[in-house]
mmCIF file with all atom_site columns, C-alpha atoms in Angstrom:
data_model
loop_
_atom_site.group_PDB
_atom_site.id
_atom_site.type_symbol
_atom_site.label_atom_id
_atom_site.label_alt_id
_atom_site.label_comp_id
_atom_site.label_asym_id
_atom_site.label_entity_id
_atom_site.label_seq_id
_atom_site.pdbx_PDB_ins_code
_atom_site.Cartn_x
_atom_site.Cartn_y
_atom_site.Cartn_z
_atom_site.occupancy
_atom_site.B_iso_or_equiv
_atom_site.pdbx_formal_charge
_atom_site.auth_seq_id
_atom_site.auth_comp_id
_atom_site.auth_asym_id
_atom_site.auth_atom_id
_atom_site.pdbx_PDB_model_num
ATOM 1  C CA . MET N 1 1  ? 0.000  0.000  0.000  1.00 0.00 ? 1  MET N CA 1
ATOM 2  C CA . ALA N 1 2  ? 1.352  3.420  -0.947 1.00 0.00 ? 2  ALA N CA 1
ATOM 3  C CA . GLU N 1 3  ? 1.904  6.014  1.751  1.00 0.00 ? 3  GLU N CA 1
ATOM 4  C CA . GLU N 1 4  ? 1.450  9.656  0.768  1.00 0.00 ? 4  GLU N CA 1
ATOM 5  C CA . VAL N 1 5  ? 3.571  12.526 2.027  1.00 0.00 ? 5  VAL N CA 1
ATOM 6  C CA . ARG N 1 6  ? 1.495  15.718 1.922  1.00 0.00 ? 6  ARG N CA 1
ATOM 7  C CA . ALA N 1 7  ? 2.410  19.382 2.217  1.00 0.00 ? 7  ALA N CA 1
ATOM 8  C CA . GLU N 1 8  ? 1.401  20.861 5.558  1.00 0.00 ? 8  GLU N CA 1
ATOM 9  C CA . LEU N 1 9  ? 1.395  24.467 4.353  1.00 0.00 ? 9  LEU N CA 1
ATOM 10 C CA . VAL N 1 10 ? 1.467  26.641 1.243  1.00 0.00 ? 10 VAL N CA 1
ATOM 11 C CA . ALA N 1 11 ? 5.120  26.835 0.181  1.00 0.00 ? 11 ALA N CA 1
ATOM 12 C CA . ASN N 1 12 ? 7.626  26.767 -2.663 1.00 0.00 ? 12 ASN N CA 1
ATOM 13 C CA . ILE N 1 13 ? 9.608  23.604 -3.356 1.00 0.00 ? 13 ILE N CA 1
ATOM 14 C CA . ALA N 1 14 ? 13.200 24.706 -2.678 1.00 0.00 ? 14 ALA N CA 1
ATOM 15 C CA . LYS N 1 15 ? 14.825 21.300 -3.178 1.00 0.00 ? 15 LYS N CA 1
ATOM 16 C CA . VAL N 1 16 ? 13.828 17.720 -3.960 1.00 0.00 ? 16 VAL N CA 1
ATOM 17 C CA . VAL N 1 17 ? 16.259 15.558 -1.994 1.00 0.00 ? 17 VAL N CA 1
ATOM 18 C CA . VAL N 1 18 ? 15.164 12.076 -3.162 1.00 0.00 ? 18 VAL N CA 1
ATOM 19 C CA . ALA N 1 19 ? 14.602 10.285 -6.467 1.00 0.00 ? 19 ALA N CA 1
ATOM 20 C CA . VAL N 1 20 ? 12.193 7.532  -7.479 1.00 0.00 ? 20 VAL N CA 1
ATOM 21 C CA . GLY N 1 21 ? 13.594 4.222  -6.272 1.00 0.00 ? 21 GLY N CA 1
ATOM 22 C CA . ASP N 1 22 ? 15.443 5.690  -3.273 1.00 0.00 ? 22 ASP N CA 1
ATOM 23 C CA . GLN N 1 23 ? 15.088 3.926  0.080  1.00 0.00 ? 23 GLN N CA 1
ATOM 24 C CA . VAL N 1 24 ? 14.221 6.300  2.936  1.00 0.00 ? 24 VAL N CA 1
ATOM 25 C CA . GLU N 1 25 ? 14.120 5.816  6.690  1.00 0.00 ? 25 GLU N CA 1
ATOM 26 C CA . ALA N 1 26 ? 11.610 7.302  9.115  1.00 0.00 ? 26 ALA N CA 1
ATOM 27 C CA . GLY N 1 27 ? 12.637 10.861 9.969  1.00 0.00 ? 27 GLY N CA 1
ATOM 28 C CA . GLU N 1 28 ? 14.585 11.388 6.739  1.00 0.00 ? 28 GLU N CA 1
ATOM 29 C CA . MET N 1 29 ? 14.126 14.612 4.751  1.00 0.00 ? 29 MET N CA 1
ATOM 30 C CA . VAL N 1 30 ? 12.624 14.173 1.270  1.00 0.00 ? 30 VAL N CA 1
ATOM 31 C CA . ILE N 1 31 ? 11.711 17.755 0.302  1.00 0.00 ? 31 ILE N CA 1
ATOM 32 C CA . LEU N 1 32 ? 12.902 21.182 1.433  1.00 0.00 ? 32 LEU N CA 1
ATOM 33 C CA . LEU N 1 33 ? 10.143 23.793 1.441  1.00 0.00 ? 33 LEU N CA 1
ATOM 34 C CA . GLU N 1 34 ? 10.560 27.570 1.474  1.00 0.00 ? 34 GLU N CA 1
ATOM 35 C CA . SER N 1 35 ? 7.855  29.769 2.927  1.00 0.00 ? 35 SER N CA 1
ATOM 36 C CA . MET N 1 36 ? 8.136  33.372 4.118  1.00 0.00 ? 36 MET N CA 1
ATOM 37 C CA . LYS N 1 37 ? 11.948 33.204 3.711  1.00 0.00 ? 37 LYS N CA 1
ATOM 38 C CA . MET N 1 38 ? 12.152 30.189 6.034  1.00 0.00 ? 38 MET N CA 1
ATOM 39 C CA . GLU N 1 39 ? 13.357 26.747 4.969  1.00 0.00 ? 39 GLU N CA 1
ATOM 40 C CA . ILE N 1 40 ? 11.210 23.901 6.250  1.00 0.00 ? 40 ILE N CA 1
ATOM 41 C CA . PRO N 1 41 ? 12.297 20.261 5.838  1.00 0.00 ? 41 PRO N CA 1
ATOM 42 C CA . MET N 1 42 ? 9.603  17.691 5.020  1.00 0.00 ? 42 MET N CA 1
ATOM 43 C CA . LEU N 1 43 ? 10.416 14.510 6.908  1.00 0.00 ? 43 LEU N CA 1
ATOM 44 C CA . VAL N 1 44 ? 8.840  11.116 6.270  1.00 0.00 ? 44 VAL N CA 1
ATOM 45 C CA . GLU N 1 45 ? 7.141  9.396  9.180  1.00 0.00 ? 45 GLU N CA 1
ATOM 46 C CA . PHE N 1 46 ? 7.805  5.880  7.898  1.00 0.00 ? 46 PHE N CA 1
ATOM 47 C CA . ALA N 1 47 ? 10.476 3.926  6.041  1.00 0.00 ? 47 ALA N CA 1
ATOM 48 C CA . GLY N 1 48 ? 9.932  2.848  2.448  1.00 0.00 ? 48 GLY N CA 1
ATOM 49 C CA . THR N 1 49 ? 10.865 3.181  -1.207 1.00 0.00 ? 49 THR N CA 1
ATOM 50 C CA . VAL N 1 50 ? 10.059 6.368  -3.132 1.00 0.00 ? 50 VAL N CA 1
ATOM 51 C CA . THR N 1 51 ? 7.584  5.342  -5.857 1.00 0.00 ? 51 THR N CA 1
ATOM 52 C CA . ALA N 1 52 ? 6.518  8.776  -7.150 1.00 0.00 ? 52 ALA N CA 1
ATOM 53 C CA . ILE N 1 53 ? 7.481  12.437 -6.837 1.00 0.00 ? 53 ILE N CA 1
ATOM 54 C CA . HIS N 1 54 ? 4.688  14.849 -7.707 1.00 0.00 ? 54 HIS N CA 1
ATOM 55 C CA . VAL N 1 55 ? 6.635  18.126 -7.510 1.00 0.00 ? 55 VAL N CA 1
ATOM 56 C CA . SER N 1 56 ? 9.704  19.804 -8.985 1.00 0.00 ? 56 SER N CA 1
ATOM 57 C CA . GLU N 1 57 ? 11.976 22.489 -7.612 1.00 0.00 ? 57 GLU N CA 1
ATOM 58 C CA . GLY N 1 58 ? 10.297 25.865 -7.981 1.00 0.00 ? 58 GLY N CA 1
ATOM 59 C CA . ASP N 1 59 ? 6.734  24.481 -7.806 1.00 0.00 ? 59 ASP N CA 1
ATOM 60 C CA . VAL N 1 60 ? 4.235  25.975 -5.371 1.00 0.00 ? 60 VAL N CA 1
ATOM 61 C CA . VAL N 1 61 ? 2.272  23.504 -3.233 1.00 0.00 ? 61 VAL N CA 1
ATOM 62 C CA . GLN N 1 62 ? -0.932 24.052 -1.338 1.00 0.00 ? 62 GLN N CA 1
ATOM 63 C CA . GLU N 1 63 ? -1.736 22.579 2.063  1.00 0.00 ? 63 GLU N CA 1
ATOM 64 C CA . GLY N 1 64 ? -2.689 18.913 1.577  1.00 0.00 ? 64 GLY N CA 1
ATOM 65 C CA . ASP N 1 65 ? -1.028 18.448 -1.836 1.00 0.00 ? 65 ASP N CA 1
ATOM 66 C CA . ILE N 1 66 ? 0.665  15.070 -2.298 1.00 0.00 ? 66 ILE N CA 1
ATOM 67 C CA . VAL N 1 67 ? 4.388  15.632 -2.868 1.00 0.00 ? 67 VAL N CA 1
ATOM 68 C CA . VAL N 1 68 ? 5.899  12.129 -2.557 1.00 0.00 ? 68 VAL N CA 1
ATOM 69 C CA . GLU N 1 69 ? 4.568  8.560  -2.456 1.00 0.00 ? 69 GLU N CA 1
ATOM 70 C CA . LEU N 1 70 ? 6.289  5.670  -0.699 1.00 0.00 ? 70 LEU N CA 1
ATOM 71 C CA . ALA N 1 71 ? 5.733  1.935  -0.844 1.00 0.00 ? 71 ALA N CA 1
#
């Protein structure tokens, strides 16, 4: 079952740290957000393999948008 990592606030995607196929551990950063001149790391809550990335650097995400999927 795929797990979805969702944006918690409106922000710009400053950096995508992972690629499809990467293994990630719980607590690892997958995306770096920028909002109001602050950098906010998006950390995964569970370990898994990155199966999809729905954003690119420079994109703007809204609260609740899916940014990464893990299996």
